[in-house]
Amino acid sequence: MTTTLRPTEPLQRAADGTRSRHYQVCVNSRPVGAIHLGTSPAFGDSVARILDLRIEEPDRRRGRGTVAALAAEEVARGWGCRQIEAVVPGDAEAGLRLATALGYVLRNRGMEKHLGDTPPELPADRRARPMTEAEFAAWQVHESEQYARTWIEAGVPEAEAHAKARRDHEQLLPDGVATADMLFSVLEQEGTPVGTLWLALQEDKAYVFDVETRPEHRGRGHGRTLMLLAERQAIAAGRRVLRLNVFAGNTPAERLYESLGYATMRYTLYKDLL
């Protein structure tokens, strides 16, 4: 039997420059599923993304999804892409197994926690305050470099990683520390700064964009305190869902978030196209 992809629409171009196309997955011309292939809004036409892949129940567990994913890689090569990503829902174990079997490597995962109405208390010897403009200027230089470095370690070419860091900061922080719905905080212990938090308020949710304990103060529970601070700020702003992104390999952060009750919403995996 021959598994092929049959386009169901012309190639689409979005306002942000990305392209995409829906296909039927066919076995001997018989439709058995669908796949949606696009390019990355973060990295442009050099990176393709499998946005959705579904095989109908009667045809599952017969290798249809595997062949469809491999066919999508060939389409991506034809588009000139050097890398392909797959976004897998957090509860889709079969999809995660498939991507791993095909050589995809976990890059990061999105996590979320549903909050109650009562903000958690911080330890008595710690307090939070807004970041000053001078502190923000120094923090932004450091955070941008760290952000780019994280993407480089996750398989993104150096030039593209630094370009993404610059672009994201320009888009997210047009007014610097005064940007609306962005909260920048410094955590202190007995008057000594020990860590920083960047919390974003977007629609009905809050997002932890950056959380960091200063190197000389790590291992003392400040990361947990910063995350409790994020919960307090989210609840105070009327948000009851708190989301974050964690890169693969950051084991201490993953363990912290899981211990605080965060659940994985999606996995993002990638594969170089040779």
PDB file of C-alpha atoms in Angstrom:
ATOM      1  CA  MET A   1       0.000   0.000   0.000  1.00  0.00           C
ATOM      2  CA  THR A   2       1.165   3.553  -0.790  1.00  0.00           C
ATOM      3  CA  THR A   3       0.689   6.407   1.677  1.00  0.00           C
ATOM      4  CA  THR A   4       0.764   9.890   0.145  1.00  0.00           C
ATOM      5  CA  LEU A   5      -0.156  13.486   0.982  1.00  0.00           C
ATOM      6  CA  ARG A   6      -2.801  15.170  -1.161  1.00  0.00           C
ATOM      7  CA  PRO A   7      -3.106  18.993  -0.889  1.00  0.00           C
ATOM      8  CA  THR A   8      -6.613  20.201  -0.045  1.00  0.00           C
ATOM      9  CA  GLU A   9      -5.913  23.907  -0.563  1.00  0.00           C
ATOM     10  CA  PRO A  10      -3.428  26.219  -2.285  1.00  0.00           C
ATOM     11  CA  LEU A  11      -0.304  27.206  -0.383  1.00  0.00           C
ATOM     12  CA  GLN A  12      -1.352  29.845   2.176  1.00  0.00           C
ATOM     13  CA  ARG A  13       0.578  32.981   3.142  1.00  0.00           C
ATOM     14  CA  ALA A  14      -0.244  34.639   6.472  1.00  0.00           C
ATOM     15  CA  ALA A  15       0.168  38.307   7.364  1.00  0.00           C
ATOM     16  CA  ASP A  16       3.253  37.459   9.444  1.00  0.00           C
ATOM     17  CA  GLY A  17       4.956  35.910   6.409  1.00  0.00           C
ATOM     18  CA  THR A  18       4.530  32.280   7.385  1.00  0.00           C
ATOM     19  CA  ARG A  19       3.180  29.764   4.887  1.00  0.00           C
ATOM     20  CA  SER A  20       1.033  26.718   5.471  1.00  0.00           C
ATOM     21  CA  ARG A  21      -0.972  24.033   3.724  1.00  0.00           C
ATOM     22  CA  HIS A  22      -3.487  21.344   4.646  1.00  0.00           C
ATOM     23  CA  TYR A  23      -3.163  17.851   3.199  1.00  0.00           C
ATOM     24  CA  GLN A  24      -5.153  14.652   3.223  1.00  0.00           C
ATOM     25  CA  VAL A  25      -3.225  11.559   4.213  1.00  0.00           C
ATOM     26  CA  CYS A  26      -4.180   8.934   1.639  1.00  0.00           C
ATOM     27  CA  VAL A  27      -3.550   5.206   1.302  1.00  0.00           C
ATOM     28  CA  ASN A  28      -3.939   4.115  -2.315  1.00  0.00           C
ATOM     29  CA  SER A  29      -5.902   7.347  -2.869  1.00  0.00           C
ATOM     30  CA  ARG A  30      -8.240   6.590   0.075  1.00  0.00           C
ATOM     31  CA  PRO A  31      -8.302   9.398   2.700  1.00  0.00           C
ATOM     32  CA  VAL A  32      -7.280   8.092   6.124  1.00  0.00           C
ATOM     33  CA  GLY A  33      -6.332  11.300   7.925  1.00  0.00           C
ATOM     34  CA  ALA A  34      -5.040  14.845   7.639  1.00  0.00           C
ATOM     35  CA  ILE A  35      -1.882  16.849   8.232  1.00  0.00           C
ATOM     36  CA  HIS A  36      -1.325  20.593   8.516  1.00  0.00           C
ATOM     37  CA  LEU A  37       2.177  21.799   7.671  1.00  0.00           C
ATOM     38  CA  GLY A  38       3.446  25.351   8.101  1.00  0.00           C
ATOM     39  CA  THR A  39       6.520  27.445   8.780  1.00  0.00           C
ATOM     40  CA  SER A  40       7.629  28.958  12.057  1.00  0.00           C
ATOM     41  CA  PRO A  41       6.489  32.470  13.043  1.00  0.00           C
ATOM     42  CA  ALA A  42       9.600  32.692  15.226  1.00  0.00           C
ATOM     43  CA  PHE A  43      12.235  31.564  12.706  1.00  0.00           C
ATOM     44  CA  GLY A  44      10.588  32.120   9.329  1.00  0.00           C
ATOM     45  CA  ASP A  45      10.799  29.930   6.254  1.00  0.00           C
ATOM     46  CA  SER A  46      13.924  28.102   7.415  1.00  0.00           C
ATOM     47  CA  VAL A  47      11.912  26.079   9.961  1.00  0.00           C
ATOM     48  CA  ALA A  48       8.813  24.035   9.134  1.00  0.00           C
ATOM     49  CA  ARG A  49       6.209  22.955  11.688  1.00  0.00           C
ATOM     50  CA  ILE A  50       3.856  19.999  11.765  1.00  0.00           C
ATOM     51  CA  LEU A  51       0.907  21.860  13.236  1.00  0.00           C
ATOM     52  CA  ASP A  52      -1.484  18.927  13.278  1.00  0.00           C
ATOM     53  CA  LEU A  53      -1.411  15.258  12.284  1.00  0.00           C
ATOM     54  CA  ARG A  54      -4.452  13.012  12.634  1.00  0.00           C
ATOM     55  CA  ILE A  55      -5.117   9.492  11.448  1.00  0.00           C
ATOM     56  CA  GLU A  56      -8.667   8.124  11.591  1.00  0.00           C
ATOM     57  CA  GLU A  57      -9.223   5.423  14.201  1.00  0.00           C
ATOM     58  CA  PRO A  58      -9.669   2.434  11.806  1.00  0.00           C
ATOM     59  CA  ASP A  59      -6.269   3.163  10.242  1.00  0.00           C
ATOM     60  CA  ARG A  60      -4.243   3.808  13.370  1.00  0.00           C
ATOM     61  CA  ARG A  61      -1.386   1.595  14.537  1.00  0.00           C
ATOM     62  CA  ARG A  62      -0.551   0.681  10.931  1.00  0.00           C
ATOM     63  CA  GLY A  63       2.303   3.102  10.355  1.00  0.00           C
ATOM     64  CA  ARG A  64       0.169   5.689   8.533  1.00  0.00           C
ATOM     65  CA  GLY A  65       1.241   8.505  10.847  1.00  0.00           C
ATOM     66  CA  THR A  66       4.913   7.593  10.480  1.00  0.00           C
ATOM     67  CA  VAL A  67       4.786   7.681   6.687  1.00  0.00           C
ATOM     68  CA  ALA A  68       2.755  10.904   6.706  1.00  0.00           C
ATOM     69  CA  ALA A  69       5.319  12.609   8.965  1.00  0.00           C
ATOM     70  CA  LEU A  70       8.168  11.485   6.723  1.00  0.00           C
ATOM     71  CA  ALA A  71       6.273  12.759   3.682  1.00  0.00           C
ATOM     72  CA  ALA A  72       5.815  16.096   5.454  1.00  0.00           C
ATOM     73  CA  GLU A  73       9.585  16.277   5.912  1.00  0.00           C
ATOM     74  CA  GLU A  74      10.004  15.912   2.156  1.00  0.00           C
ATOM     75  CA  VAL A  75       7.537  18.740   1.561  1.00  0.00           C
ATOM     76  CA  ALA A  76       9.472  20.882   4.030  1.00  0.00           C
ATOM     77  CA  ARG A  77      12.722  20.162   2.202  1.00  0.00           C
ATOM     78  CA  GLY A  78      11.001  21.250  -1.006  1.00  0.00           C
ATOM     79  CA  TRP A  79      10.107  24.530   0.735  1.00  0.00           C
ATOM     80  CA  GLY A  80      13.798  25.034   1.495  1.00  0.00           C
ATOM     81  CA  CYS A  81      13.487  24.410   5.244  1.00  0.00           C
ATOM     82  CA  ARG A  82      16.559  23.316   7.192  1.00  0.00           C
ATOM     83  CA  GLN A  83      14.680  22.160  10.279  1.00  0.00           C
ATOM     84  CA  ILE A  84      11.215  20.900  11.195  1.00  0.00           C
ATOM     85  CA  GLU A  85       9.294  21.141  14.464  1.00  0.00           C
ATOM     86  CA  ALA A  86       6.437  19.055  15.797  1.00  0.00           C
ATOM     87  CA  VAL A  87       4.039  20.395  18.421  1.00  0.00           C
ATOM     88  CA  VAL A  88       2.504  17.556  20.432  1.00  0.00           C
ATOM     89  CA  PRO A  89      -0.315  18.032  22.990  1.00  0.00           C
ATOM     90  CA  GLY A  90       0.690  17.176  26.527  1.00  0.00           C
ATOM     91  CA  ASP A  91      -1.719  14.239  26.738  1.00  0.00           C
ATOM     92  CA  ALA A  92      -0.848  12.765  23.311  1.00  0.00           C
ATOM     93  CA  GLU A  93       1.540  10.011  24.377  1.00  0.00           C
ATOM     94  CA  ALA A  94       1.303   8.249  21.016  1.00  0.00           C
ATOM     95  CA  GLY A  95       2.292  11.443  19.209  1.00  0.00           C
ATOM     96  CA  LEU A  96       5.266  11.933  21.505  1.00  0.00           C
ATOM     97  CA  ARG A  97       6.408   8.343  20.923  1.00  0.00           C
ATOM     98  CA  LEU A  98       6.054   8.784  17.160  1.00  0.00           C
ATOM     99  CA  ALA A  99       8.086  11.991  17.065  1.00  0.00           C
ATOM    100  CA  THR A 100      10.816  10.476  19.229  1.00  0.00           C
ATOM    101  CA  ALA A 101      10.974   7.346  17.060  1.00  0.00           C
ATOM    102  CA  LEU A 102      11.424   9.536  13.970  1.00  0.00           C
ATOM    103  CA  GLY A 103      14.447  11.257  15.490  1.00  0.00           C
ATOM    104  CA  TYR A 104      12.836  14.416  16.825  1.00  0.00           C
ATOM    105  CA  VAL A 105      14.488  15.905  19.913  1.00  0.00           C
ATOM    106  CA  LEU A 106      12.537  17.595  22.692  1.00  0.00           C
ATOM    107  CA  ARG A 107      13.242  21.346  22.710  1.00  0.00           C
ATOM    108  CA  ASN A 108      10.795  22.729  25.257  1.00  0.00           C
ATOM    109  CA  ARG A 109       7.394  22.252  26.797  1.00  0.00           C
ATOM    110  CA  GLY A 110       4.615  24.605  27.738  1.00  0.00           C
ATOM    111  CA  MET A 111       3.139  24.184  31.219  1.00  0.00           C
ATOM    112  CA  GLU A 112       0.256  25.747  33.096  1.00  0.00           C
ATOM    113  CA  LYS A 113      -1.332  25.867  36.531  1.00  0.00           C
ATOM    114  CA  HIS A 114      -4.871  26.805  37.497  1.00  0.00           C
ATOM    115  CA  LEU A 115      -4.858  29.158  40.465  1.00  0.00           C
ATOM    116  CA  GLY A 116      -7.307  29.583  43.274  1.00  0.00           C
ATOM    117  CA  ASP A 117      -8.576  32.808  44.807  1.00  0.00           C
ATOM    118  CA  THR A 118      -6.148  32.964  47.737  1.00  0.00           C
ATOM    119  CA  PRO A 119      -2.635  34.200  46.964  1.00  0.00           C
ATOM    120  CA  PRO A 120       0.166  32.159  48.570  1.00  0.00           C
ATOM    121  CA  GLU A 121       2.261  33.720  51.314  1.00  0.00           C
ATOM    122  CA  LEU A 122       5.940  34.450  50.829  1.00  0.00           C
ATOM    123  CA  PRO A 123       8.523  33.503  53.488  1.00  0.00           C
ATOM    124  CA  ALA A 124       8.642  36.093  56.246  1.00  0.00           C
ATOM    125  CA  ASP A 125      12.242  37.129  55.540  1.00  0.00           C
ATOM    126  CA  ARG A 126      11.627  37.836  51.839  1.00  0.00           C
ATOM    127  CA  ARG A 127       9.856  40.651  50.063  1.00  0.00           C
ATOM    128  CA  ALA A 128       9.321  41.755  46.473  1.00  0.00           C
ATOM    129  CA  ARG A 129       9.555  45.215  44.981  1.00  0.00           C
ATOM    130  CA  PRO A 130       9.289  46.671  41.459  1.00  0.00           C
ATOM    131  CA  MET A 131      12.465  46.715  39.389  1.00  0.00           C
ATOM    132  CA  THR A 132      14.002  50.156  38.957  1.00  0.00           C
ATOM    133  CA  GLU A 133      14.821  51.585  35.541  1.00  0.00           C
ATOM    134  CA  ALA A 134      18.552  51.163  36.167  1.00  0.00           C
ATOM    135  CA  GLU A 135      18.060  47.567  37.263  1.00  0.00           C
ATOM    136  CA  PHE A 136      15.860  46.929  34.232  1.00  0.00           C
ATOM    137  CA  ALA A 137      18.521  48.203  31.818  1.00  0.00           C
ATOM    138  CA  ALA A 138      21.128  45.818  33.232  1.00  0.00           C
ATOM    139  CA  TRP A 139      18.626  42.971  33.508  1.00  0.00           C
ATOM    140  CA  GLN A 140      17.501  43.329  29.881  1.00  0.00           C
ATOM    141  CA  VAL A 141      21.036  43.029  28.501  1.00  0.00           C
ATOM    142  CA  HIS A 142      21.642  39.940  30.626  1.00  0.00           C
ATOM    143  CA  GLU A 143      18.244  38.341  29.952  1.00  0.00           C
ATOM    144  CA  SER A 144      18.489  38.860  26.182  1.00  0.00           C
ATOM    145  CA  GLU A 145      21.888  37.145  26.065  1.00  0.00           C
ATOM    146  CA  GLN A 146      20.688  34.273  28.250  1.00  0.00           C
ATOM    147  CA  TYR A 147      17.543  33.899  26.155  1.00  0.00           C
ATOM    148  CA  ALA A 148      19.555  33.679  22.928  1.00  0.00           C
ATOM    149  CA  ARG A 149      21.992  31.233  24.523  1.00  0.00           C
ATOM    150  CA  THR A 150      19.140  28.955  25.559  1.00  0.00           C
ATOM    151  CA  TRP A 151      17.854  28.788  21.980  1.00  0.00           C
ATOM    152  CA  ILE A 152      21.369  28.079  20.696  1.00  0.00           C
ATOM    153  CA  GLU A 153      21.679  25.169  23.120  1.00  0.00           C
ATOM    154  CA  ALA A 154      18.280  23.969  21.860  1.00  0.00           C
ATOM    155  CA  GLY A 155      19.541  23.608  18.285  1.00  0.00           C
ATOM    156  CA  VAL A 156      18.893  27.071  16.803  1.00  0.00           C
ATOM    157  CA  PRO A 157      21.748  28.622  14.753  1.00  0.00           C
ATOM    158  CA  GLU A 158      23.516  31.379  16.680  1.00  0.00           C
ATOM    159  CA  ALA A 159      22.611  34.246  14.347  1.00  0.00           C
ATOM    160  CA  GLU A 160      18.931  33.242  14.303  1.00  0.00           C
ATOM    161  CA  ALA A 161      18.858  32.875  18.093  1.00  0.00           C
ATOM    162  CA  HIS A 162      20.246  36.363  18.687  1.00  0.00           C
ATOM    163  CA  ALA A 163      17.898  37.823  16.061  1.00  0.00           C
ATOM    164  CA  LYS A 164      14.940  36.163  17.795  1.00  0.00           C
ATOM    165  CA  ALA A 165      16.032  37.569  21.170  1.00  0.00           C
ATOM    166  CA  ARG A 166      16.243  41.099  19.760  1.00  0.00           C
ATOM    167  CA  ARG A 167      12.945  40.772  17.909  1.00  0.00           C
ATOM    168  CA  ASP A 168      11.059  39.357  20.893  1.00  0.00           C
ATOM    169  CA  HIS A 169      12.271  42.094  23.219  1.00  0.00           C
ATOM    170  CA  GLU A 170      11.390  44.818  20.712  1.00  0.00           C
ATOM    171  CA  GLN A 171       7.881  43.416  20.235  1.00  0.00           C
ATOM    172  CA  LEU A 172       7.153  42.602  23.866  1.00  0.00           C
ATOM    173  CA  LEU A 173       8.799  45.609  25.530  1.00  0.00           C
ATOM    174  CA  PRO A 174       8.271  48.682  23.325  1.00  0.00           C
ATOM    175  CA  ASP A 175       8.246  50.946  26.394  1.00  0.00           C
ATOM    176  CA  GLY A 176      10.860  49.125  28.433  1.00  0.00           C
ATOM    177  CA  VAL A 177      10.113  48.698  32.107  1.00  0.00           C
ATOM    178  CA  ALA A 178       6.972  50.853  31.676  1.00  0.00           C
ATOM    179  CA  THR A 179       5.400  48.543  29.060  1.00  0.00           C
ATOM    180  CA  ALA A 180       1.735  47.947  29.883  1.00  0.00           C
ATOM    181  CA  ASP A 181       0.784  44.588  31.425  1.00  0.00           C
ATOM    182  CA  MET A 182       4.417  43.666  32.075  1.00  0.00           C
ATOM    183  CA  LEU A 183       5.510  43.310  35.699  1.00  0.00           C
ATOM    184  CA  PHE A 184       9.206  43.307  36.621  1.00  0.00           C
ATOM    185  CA  SER A 185      10.083  42.450  40.200  1.00  0.00           C
ATOM    186  CA  VAL A 186      13.142  42.032  42.384  1.00  0.00           C
ATOM    187  CA  LEU A 187      13.009  39.527  45.241  1.00  0.00           C
ATOM    188  CA  GLU A 188      14.982  40.487  48.327  1.00  0.00           C
ATOM    189  CA  GLN A 189      15.965  38.529  51.403  1.00  0.00           C
ATOM    190  CA  GLU A 190      16.637  40.785  54.379  1.00  0.00           C
ATOM    191  CA  GLY A 191      17.361  43.657  51.992  1.00  0.00           C
ATOM    192  CA  THR A 192      19.668  41.722  49.625  1.00  0.00           C
ATOM    193  CA  PRO A 193      18.478  41.206  46.010  1.00  0.00           C
ATOM    194  CA  VAL A 194      18.388  37.452  45.332  1.00  0.00           C
ATOM    195  CA  GLY A 195      16.336  37.063  42.143  1.00  0.00           C
ATOM    196  CA  THR A 196      14.115  38.600  39.470  1.00  0.00           C
ATOM    197  CA  LEU A 197      10.733  37.891  37.906  1.00  0.00           C
ATOM    198  CA  TRP A 198       9.150  38.968  34.613  1.00  0.00           C
ATOM    199  CA  LEU A 199       5.402  38.340  34.565  1.00  0.00           C
ATOM    200  CA  ALA A 200       3.225  39.143  31.539  1.00  0.00           C
ATOM    201  CA  LEU A 201      -0.544  39.697  31.690  1.00  0.00           C
ATOM    202  CA  GLN A 202      -2.189  38.667  28.417  1.00  0.00           C
ATOM    203  CA  GLU A 203      -5.958  38.439  27.993  1.00  0.00           C
ATOM    204  CA  ASP A 204      -7.288  36.150  30.740  1.00  0.00           C
ATOM    205  CA  LYS A 205      -3.964  34.471  31.600  1.00  0.00           C
ATOM    206  CA  ALA A 206      -0.592  35.337  33.083  1.00  0.00           C
ATOM    207  CA  TYR A 207       2.759  34.129  31.797  1.00  0.00           C
ATOM    208  CA  VAL A 208       6.103  33.735  33.527  1.00  0.00           C
ATOM    209  CA  PHE A 209       8.460  34.997  30.825  1.00  0.00           C
ATOM    210  CA  ASP A 210      11.599  34.952  32.939  1.00  0.00           C
ATOM    211  CA  VAL A 211      12.481  33.890  36.446  1.00  0.00           C
ATOM    212  CA  GLU A 212      16.026  33.767  37.774  1.00  0.00           C
ATOM    213  CA  THR A 213      17.810  33.426  41.079  1.00  0.00           C
ATOM    214  CA  ARG A 214      21.211  35.068  41.267  1.00  0.00           C
ATOM    215  CA  PRO A 215      23.949  32.398  41.043  1.00  0.00           C
ATOM    216  CA  GLU A 216      25.378  33.101  44.505  1.00  0.00           C
ATOM    217  CA  HIS A 217      21.945  32.641  46.104  1.00  0.00           C
ATOM    218  CA  ARG A 218      20.816  29.432  44.387  1.00  0.00           C
ATOM    219  CA  GLY A 219      19.855  26.319  46.282  1.00  0.00           C
ATOM    220  CA  ARG A 220      18.067  28.253  49.036  1.00  0.00           C
ATOM    221  CA  GLY A 221      14.452  28.084  47.843  1.00  0.00           C
ATOM    222  CA  HIS A 222      14.368  31.462  46.118  1.00  0.00           C
ATOM    223  CA  GLY A 223      13.168  29.960  42.833  1.00  0.00           C
ATOM    224  CA  ARG A 224      10.116  28.574  44.608  1.00  0.00           C
ATOM    225  CA  THR A 225       9.514  31.935  46.281  1.00  0.00           C
ATOM    226  CA  LEU A 226       9.702  33.723  42.913  1.00  0.00           C
ATOM    227  CA  MET A 227       7.108  31.336  41.492  1.00  0.00           C
ATOM    228  CA  LEU A 228       4.840  31.955  44.493  1.00  0.00           C
ATOM    229  CA  LEU A 229       5.305  35.661  43.817  1.00  0.00           C
ATOM    230  CA  ALA A 230       4.169  35.070  40.231  1.00  0.00           C
ATOM    231  CA  GLU A 231       1.024  33.400  41.557  1.00  0.00           C
ATOM    232  CA  ARG A 232       0.340  36.317  43.923  1.00  0.00           C
ATOM    233  CA  GLN A 233       0.711  38.853  41.122  1.00  0.00           C
ATOM    234  CA  ALA A 234      -1.440  36.830  38.712  1.00  0.00           C
ATOM    235  CA  ILE A 235      -4.255  36.458  41.252  1.00  0.00           C
ATOM    236  CA  ALA A 236      -4.055  40.166  42.147  1.00  0.00           C
ATOM    237  CA  ALA A 237      -4.432  40.982  38.435  1.00  0.00           C
ATOM    238  CA  GLY A 238      -7.519  38.770  38.125  1.00  0.00           C
ATOM    239  CA  ARG A 239      -5.834  35.920  36.249  1.00  0.00           C
ATOM    240  CA  ARG A 240      -6.529  32.367  37.330  1.00  0.00           C
ATOM    241  CA  VAL A 241      -4.264  30.542  34.872  1.00  0.00           C
ATOM    242  CA  LEU A 242      -0.481  30.875  34.980  1.00  0.00           C
ATOM    243  CA  ARG A 243       1.620  29.580  32.087  1.00  0.00           C
ATOM    244  CA  LEU A 244       5.321  29.191  31.393  1.00  0.00           C
ATOM    245  CA  ASN A 245       7.815  27.597  29.033  1.00  0.00           C
ATOM    246  CA  VAL A 246      10.663  25.355  30.154  1.00  0.00           C
ATOM    247  CA  PHE A 247      13.485  24.128  27.937  1.00  0.00           C
ATOM    248  CA  ALA A 248      14.499  20.481  27.897  1.00  0.00           C
ATOM    249  CA  GLY A 249      17.458  19.713  30.103  1.00  0.00           C
ATOM    250  CA  ASN A 250      16.614  22.327  32.744  1.00  0.00           C
ATOM    251  CA  THR A 251      15.927  19.577  35.258  1.00  0.00           C
ATOM    252  CA  PRO A 252      15.852  21.725  38.444  1.00  0.00           C
ATOM    253  CA  ALA A 253      13.237  24.033  36.889  1.00  0.00           C
ATOM    254  CA  GLU A 254      11.163  21.111  35.598  1.00  0.00           C
ATOM    255  CA  ARG A 255      11.124  19.503  39.029  1.00  0.00           C
ATOM    256  CA  LEU A 256      10.211  22.801  40.687  1.00  0.00           C
ATOM    257  CA  TYR A 257       7.281  23.462  38.363  1.00  0.00           C
ATOM    258  CA  GLU A 258       5.967  19.917  38.702  1.00  0.00           C
ATOM    259  CA  SER A 259       6.200  20.118  42.507  1.00  0.00           C
ATOM    260  CA  LEU A 260       4.163  23.336  42.379  1.00  0.00           C
ATOM    261  CA  GLY A 261       1.376  21.659  40.415  1.00  0.00           C
ATOM    262  CA  TYR A 262       2.122  22.715  36.830  1.00  0.00           C
ATOM    263  CA  ALA A 263       0.955  20.348  34.096  1.00  0.00           C
ATOM    264  CA  THR A 264       2.379  19.977  30.587  1.00  0.00           C
ATOM    265  CA  MET A 265       0.107  21.404  27.880  1.00  0.00           C
ATOM    266  CA  ARG A 266       2.338  20.759  24.868  1.00  0.00           C
ATOM    267  CA  TYR A 267       5.731  19.467  23.807  1.00  0.00           C
ATOM    268  CA  THR A 268       7.783  21.068  21.043  1.00  0.00           C
ATOM    269  CA  LEU A 269      10.292  18.795  19.335  1.00  0.00           C
ATOM    270  CA  TYR A 270      12.626  19.452  16.417  1.00  0.00           C
ATOM    271  CA  LYS A 271      14.660  17.626  13.795  1.00  0.00           C
ATOM    272  CA  ASP A 272      17.346  18.840  11.416  1.00  0.00           C
ATOM    273  CA  LEU A 273      16.572  18.205   7.755  1.00  0.00           C
ATOM    274  CA  LEU A 274      19.727  16.944   6.085  1.00  0.00           C
TER     275      LEU A 274
END
